[in-house]
């Protein structure tokens, strides 16, 4: 009877298998949708522009004009030392061929540069309409016709060519970004776990979470019209693998610890989830809440990134809490081979790096805190050295044909504009507003274009080159003159101006909302006001220092000519939300120690010693996943990846280990004000517990 009872008690429970079965069903349901995410990905200007800006209204109205949105190109023929008669004949023949093959708005007319080295032909077609694939096909067909020979350079530029080059870059990101991210995470997990098998489990679960996030993102697009761009889908992938691996590291580390105390793997996993589950839930909730705050942004690209980023984080959370545990339980202790945590065994004693760091901070906490604050403040000053706003021609790390064409135009035609300013006016007042547009200072020419319903398109050319201060003044003068009369001023240069202005507006609106949302989550978790404010102050300082480091290297080291206008806001949201993650791991453990009677200073050192290893491992993985973006061919992605990766490393190895610990030691129980822990009576501190360091590295 006893033997039968023992056998029954030790029989594997069905819960892990039930959860695995549920995941098989979930993946079967997500399969038809995940593969369709690329089909709804849009990288048109209107998908990135501010929702309320003039340039956005122009792009939307252009879609309703005859033929839809216009694809505008500039054919650029150039020869150093001057074009020959044969060059001009070649250019003319190619332009005539284009006129015969494609539905051009008008027969292109060549404009020669003053030095005779360059000839440009503005080309416009409505044939592609708003279809990105048709636009890209049209641009590539034009490039097949426009060819130089015998030293004659022939390039296709203009807003349509720029859009095609950018679209091709974003479409090419999906594969390399995913493969590179997986490879980086795999290498780090192998180094962290030092096991030939264990690293595969969290990596596979992260891959499943990524697949789930793609299906959910597609569903959001179909149900609510959530915009999906190359940038937002790429960031979603980074978050799934980065945040998901972080949660896996914490769960696996705690599970390993419990396996030494509890014989049955399923019971050990249950204990591990009880111990670290609240911190994982709170940290993911904080990140998701911060990302959802981007819905308050006016910029379409930022607003769309919020839900997709949150979907990535929550998909990673669900997978790590409901798929990773049953997989580990089913595989049993052998998955940790060759260092198997046997029941009743003790971890190998070793000197703890984080215990040493905590001791050094504990000897002179105020001095450490002051030195760290000075260092972060000094680094933040580098933000004043950030280059100006990023221009279209500086947005690629390499030089596609469209950029080469723009550079040639800027050199050959320094005295005039080379791309139109698109103005949409009420048809009833079109003639009068056309005359007013021609009279605006800085306007070189203005012509009437297409008409549909109540709108007419005007094509205005400025005297100044594109994206210069003089052209910006012309655009602003046009808006001052025409906007009060119901007109809209758009076009590529106006779009860049609107991006800059809207990002400035979004920072003022979104930043306070993010801080408030994160603060509320921290107050609810830590039952304190001082500790959450301390964590928020720390992550804001990290954000400033990271931008400062960017200012020191972007132009001098990387050669970037500008800074993406959205860098400040996006890096703030990610660094605040993700940085607070590690603060939650540390502070939650510190509060647990205090609730068990430890004095706050001793609790801070214990928390650092027991969570320092897993926080360091998680920080390295998260920084490495965002660093993958620095290998992408778009400057804005490189800048964002660099700032976030640097910020995560600063947060992991400086702020969490030294500054937050030092501040907690200096404040003592006041760090829990106004909660009950701040009013507890002074009692002798219990002896420090001799427990293993909670680390993913063994």
CSV table of N, CA and C in Angstrom, one decimal, residues 474-559:
chain,number,residue,atom,x,y,z
A,474,UNK,N,10.8,79.6,-46.9
A,474,UNK,CA,9.8,79.6,-48.0
A,474,UNK,C,8.6,78.8,-47.6
A,475,UNK,N,8.8,77.6,-47.1
A,475,UNK,CA,7.6,76.8,-46.7
A,475,UNK,C,6.8,77.4,-45.7
A,476,UNK,N,7.4,78.0,-44.7
A,476,UNK,CA,6.7,78.7,-43.6
A,476,UNK,C,6.0,79.9,-44.1
A,477,UNK,N,6.6,80.6,-45.1
A,477,UNK,CA,5.9,81.8,-45.7
A,477,UNK,C,4.7,81.3,-46.5
A,478,UNK,N,4.8,80.2,-47.2
A,478,UNK,CA,3.7,79.7,-47.9
A,478,UNK,C,2.5,79.3,-47.0
A,479,UNK,N,2.9,78.7,-45.9
A,479,UNK,CA,1.8,78.3,-44.9
A,479,UNK,C,1.2,79.6,-44.3
A,480,UNK,N,2.0,80.5,-44.0
A,480,UNK,CA,1.4,81.8,-43.4
A,480,UNK,C,0.4,82.4,-44.4
A,481,UNK,N,0.8,82.4,-45.7
A,481,UNK,CA,0.0,83.0,-46.7
A,481,UNK,C,-1.3,82.2,-47.1
A,482,UNK,N,-1.1,80.9,-47.2
A,482,UNK,CA,-2.2,80.0,-47.8
A,482,UNK,C,-3.0,79.2,-46.8
A,483,UNK,N,-2.4,78.8,-45.7
A,483,UNK,CA,-3.1,78.0,-44.7
A,483,UNK,C,-4.4,78.7,-44.2
A,484,UNK,N,-4.4,80.0,-43.9
A,484,UNK,CA,-5.7,80.6,-43.4
A,484,UNK,C,-6.8,80.5,-44.5
A,485,UNK,N,-6.4,80.3,-45.7
A,485,UNK,CA,-7.4,80.2,-46.8
A,485,UNK,C,-7.8,78.8,-47.2
A,486,UNK,N,-7.5,77.9,-46.3
A,486,UNK,CA,-8.0,76.5,-46.5
A,486,UNK,C,-7.0,75.6,-47.3
A,487,UNK,N,-5.8,76.1,-47.5
A,487,UNK,CA,-4.8,75.3,-48.3
A,487,UNK,C,-3.9,74.5,-47.3
A,488,UNK,N,-3.2,73.5,-47.9
A,488,UNK,CA,-2.2,72.7,-47.2
A,488,UNK,C,-0.9,72.7,-47.9
A,489,UNK,N,0.2,72.8,-47.2
A,489,UNK,CA,1.5,72.8,-47.8
A,489,UNK,C,2.2,71.6,-47.4
A,490,UNK,N,2.7,70.8,-48.4
A,490,UNK,CA,3.3,69.5,-48.1
A,490,UNK,C,4.5,69.3,-49.0
A,491,UNK,N,4.9,68.0,-49.2
A,491,UNK,CA,6.0,67.7,-50.0
A,491,UNK,C,7.1,67.2,-49.1
A,492,UNK,N,8.2,66.6,-49.7
A,492,UNK,CA,9.3,66.0,-48.9
A,492,UNK,C,9.9,66.9,-47.8
A,493,UNK,N,10.2,68.2,-48.2
A,493,UNK,CA,10.9,69.1,-47.3
A,493,UNK,C,9.9,69.5,-46.2
A,494,UNK,N,8.6,69.7,-46.5
A,494,UNK,CA,7.6,70.1,-45.5
A,494,UNK,C,7.4,68.9,-44.6
A,495,UNK,N,7.5,67.7,-45.1
A,495,UNK,CA,7.3,66.5,-44.2
A,495,UNK,C,8.4,66.5,-43.2
A,496,UNK,N,9.7,66.8,-43.6
A,496,UNK,CA,10.8,66.8,-42.6
A,496,UNK,C,10.6,67.9,-41.5
A,497,UNK,N,10.1,69.0,-42.0
A,497,UNK,CA,9.8,70.1,-41.0
A,497,UNK,C,8.7,69.7,-40.0
A,498,UNK,N,7.6,69.0,-40.5
A,498,UNK,CA,6.6,68.6,-39.7
A,498,UNK,C,7.0,67.5,-38.7
A,499,UNK,N,7.9,66.6,-39.2
A,499,UNK,CA,8.5,65.6,-38.3
A,499,UNK,C,9.2,66.2,-37.1
A,500,UNK,N,10.0,67.2,-37.4
A,500,UNK,CA,10.7,67.9,-36.3
A,500,UNK,C,9.8,68.6,-35.3
A,501,UNK,N,8.8,69.4,-35.8
A,501,UNK,CA,7.9,70.1,-34.9
A,501,UNK,C,7.1,69.1,-34.1
A,502,UNK,N,6.6,68.1,-34.8
A,502,UNK,CA,5.7,67.2,-34.0
A,502,UNK,C,6.4,66.3,-33.0
A,503,UNK,N,7.7,66.0,-33.3
A,503,UNK,CA,8.5,65.3,-32.3
A,503,UNK,C,8.7,66.2,-31.0
A,504,UNK,N,8.9,67.4,-31.3
A,504,UNK,CA,9.0,68.4,-30.1
A,504,UNK,C,7.7,68.4,-29.3
A,505,UNK,N,6.6,68.4,-30.0
A,505,UNK,CA,5.3,68.5,-29.3
A,505,UNK,C,5.1,67.2,-28.6
A,506,UNK,N,5.4,66.0,-29.2
A,506,UNK,CA,5.2,64.7,-28.6
A,506,UNK,C,6.0,64.5,-27.3
A,507,UNK,N,7.2,65.1,-27.3
A,507,UNK,CA,8.0,65.0,-26.1
A,507,UNK,C,7.4,65.7,-24.9
A,508,UNK,N,6.8,66.8,-25.2
A,508,UNK,CA,6.1,67.5,-24.1
A,508,UNK,C,4.9,66.8,-23.6
A,509,UNK,N,4.2,66.1,-24.5
A,509,UNK,CA,3.0,65.4,-24.1
A,509,UNK,C,3.3,64.0,-23.5
A,510,UNK,N,4.1,63.2,-24.2
A,510,UNK,CA,4.2,61.8,-23.9
A,510,UNK,C,5.1,61.6,-22.7
A,511,UNK,N,6.2,62.4,-22.6
A,511,UNK,CA,7.2,62.2,-21.5
A,511,UNK,C,6.5,62.2,-20.1
A,512,UNK,N,5.7,63.3,-19.8
A,512,UNK,CA,5.0,63.3,-18.5
A,512,UNK,C,4.1,62.1,-18.3
A,513,UNK,N,3.4,61.7,-19.4
A,513,UNK,CA,2.4,60.5,-19.3
A,513,UNK,C,3.2,59.2,-18.9
A,514,UNK,N,4.4,59.0,-19.6
A,514,UNK,CA,5.2,57.9,-19.3
A,514,UNK,C,5.7,57.9,-17.9
A,515,UNK,N,6.2,59.0,-17.4
A,515,UNK,CA,6.6,59.1,-16.0
A,515,UNK,C,5.5,58.8,-15.0
A,516,UNK,N,4.3,59.3,-15.3
A,516,UNK,CA,3.2,59.1,-14.4
A,516,UNK,C,2.8,57.7,-14.4
A,517,UNK,N,2.7,57.0,-15.6
A,517,UNK,CA,2.3,55.6,-15.6
A,517,UNK,C,3.3,54.7,-14.9
A,518,UNK,N,4.6,54.9,-15.2
A,518,UNK,CA,5.6,54.1,-14.6
A,518,UNK,C,5.6,54.3,-13.1
A,519,UNK,N,5.4,55.5,-12.6
A,519,UNK,CA,5.4,55.9,-11.2
A,519,UNK,C,4.3,55.1,-10.5
A,520,UNK,N,3.1,55.1,-11.1
A,520,UNK,CA,1.9,54.5,-10.5
A,520,UNK,C,2.2,53.0,-10.3
A,521,UNK,N,2.8,52.3,-11.3
A,521,UNK,CA,3.1,50.9,-11.2
A,521,UNK,C,4.1,50.6,-10.1
A,522,UNK,N,5.1,51.5,-10.0
A,522,UNK,CA,6.1,51.3,-9.0
A,522,UNK,C,5.6,51.5,-7.6
A,523,UNK,N,4.7,52.5,-7.4
A,523,UNK,CA,4.1,52.8,-6.1
A,523,UNK,C,3.3,51.6,-5.7
A,524,UNK,N,2.5,51.1,-6.6
A,524,UNK,CA,1.6,50.0,-6.3
A,524,UNK,C,2.5,48.7,-5.9
A,525,UNK,N,3.6,48.5,-6.5
A,525,UNK,CA,4.4,47.3,-6.3
A,525,UNK,C,5.2,47.5,-5.0
A,526,UNK,N,5.8,48.7,-4.8
A,526,UNK,CA,6.8,48.9,-3.7
A,526,UNK,C,6.1,49.5,-2.4
A,527,UNK,N,4.9,49.9,-2.5
A,527,UNK,CA,4.2,50.5,-1.4
A,527,UNK,C,5.0,51.7,-0.8
A,528,UNK,N,5.5,52.5,-1.7
A,528,UNK,CA,6.4,53.6,-1.3
A,528,UNK,C,6.3,54.7,-2.3
A,529,UNK,N,6.8,55.9,-2.0
A,529,UNK,CA,6.9,57.0,-2.9
A,529,UNK,C,8.3,57.3,-3.2
A,530,UNK,N,9.1,57.3,-2.2
A,530,UNK,CA,10.6,57.6,-2.3
A,530,UNK,C,11.3,56.6,-3.2
A,531,UNK,N,11.1,55.3,-3.0
A,531,UNK,CA,11.8,54.3,-3.8
A,531,UNK,C,11.4,54.5,-5.3
A,532,UNK,N,10.1,54.6,-5.7
A,532,UNK,CA,9.8,54.8,-7.1
A,532,UNK,C,10.4,56.1,-7.7
A,533,UNK,N,10.4,57.2,-6.9
A,533,UNK,CA,11.0,58.4,-7.4
A,533,UNK,C,12.5,58.2,-7.6
A,534,UNK,N,13.1,57.5,-6.7
A,534,UNK,CA,14.6,57.2,-6.8
A,534,UNK,C,14.8,56.5,-8.1
A,535,UNK,N,14.0,55.4,-8.4
A,535,UNK,CA,14.2,54.7,-9.6
A,535,UNK,C,14.0,55.5,-10.9
A,536,UNK,N,12.9,56.3,-10.8
A,536,UNK,CA,12.6,57.2,-12.0
A,536,UNK,C,13.8,58.2,-12.2
A,537,UNK,N,14.3,58.8,-11.2
A,537,UNK,CA,15.4,59.8,-11.3
A,537,UNK,C,16.6,59.1,-11.9
A,538,UNK,N,16.8,57.8,-11.5
A,538,UNK,CA,18.0,57.1,-12.0
A,538,UNK,C,17.9,56.8,-13.5
A,539,UNK,N,16.7,56.4,-14.0
A,539,UNK,CA,16.6,56.0,-15.4
A,539,UNK,C,16.6,57.3,-16.2
A,540,UNK,N,16.0,58.4,-15.7
A,540,UNK,CA,16.1,59.7,-16.5
A,540,UNK,C,17.5,60.1,-16.6
A,541,UNK,N,18.3,60.0,-15.5
A,541,UNK,CA,19.7,60.3,-15.6
A,541,UNK,C,20.5,59.4,-16.6
A,542,UNK,N,20.1,58.2,-16.7
A,542,UNK,CA,20.7,57.2,-17.7
A,542,UNK,C,20.4,57.7,-19.1
A,543,UNK,N,19.1,58.1,-19.3
A,543,UNK,CA,18.7,58.5,-20.6
A,543,UNK,C,19.5,59.7,-21.1
A,544,UNK,N,19.7,60.7,-20.2
A,544,UNK,CA,20.5,61.9,-20.5
A,544,UNK,C,21.9,61.6,-20.8
A,545,UNK,N,22.5,60.7,-20.0
A,545,UNK,CA,23.9,60.3,-20.2
A,545,UNK,C,24.1,59.5,-21.5
A,546,UNK,N,23.1,58.7,-21.9
A,546,UNK,CA,23.2,57.9,-23.1
A,546,UNK,C,23.1,58.8,-24.3
A,547,UNK,N,22.2,59.8,-24.3
A,547,UNK,CA,22.1,60.8,-25.4
A,547,UNK,C,23.5,61.5,-25.5
A,548,UNK,N,24.0,61.8,-24.3
A,548,UNK,CA,25.3,62.6,-24.3
A,548,UNK,C,26.4,61.8,-24.9
A,549,UNK,N,26.5,60.5,-24.7
A,549,UNK,CA,27.5,59.6,-25.3
A,549,UNK,C,27.2,59.6,-26.8
A,550,UNK,N,26.0,59.6,-27.2
A,550,UNK,CA,25.7,59.6,-28.6
A,550,UNK,C,26.2,60.9,-29.3
A,551,UNK,N,26.0,62.0,-28.6
A,551,UNK,CA,26.5,63.3,-29.1
A,551,UNK,C,28.0,63.3,-29.2
A,552,UNK,N,28.7,62.5,-28.4
A,552,UNK,CA,30.2,62.5,-28.5
A,552,UNK,C,30.7,61.6,-29.6
A,553,UNK,N,29.8,60.7,-30.1
A,553,UNK,CA,30.4,59.7,-31.1
A,553,UNK,C,29.6,59.8,-32.5
A,554,UNK,N,28.4,60.3,-32.5
A,554,UNK,CA,27.6,60.2,-33.8
A,554,UNK,C,28.3,60.8,-34.9
A,555,UNK,N,28.7,62.1,-34.8
A,555,UNK,CA,29.4,62.7,-35.9
A,555,UNK,C,30.9,62.5,-35.9
A,556,UNK,N,31.6,62.6,-34.8
A,556,UNK,CA,33.1,62.4,-34.9
A,556,UNK,C,33.5,61.0,-35.2
A,557,UNK,N,32.8,60.0,-34.7
A,557,UNK,CA,33.2,58.6,-34.9
A,557,UNK,C,32.4,57.9,-36.0
A,558,UNK,N,31.1,58.1,-36.0
A,558,UNK,CA,30.3,57.4,-37.0
A,558,UNK,C,30.1,58.2,-38.3
A,559,UNK,N,30.4,59.5,-38.2
A,559,UNK,CA,30.2,60.3,-39.4
A,559,UNK,C,28.8,60.6,-39.8
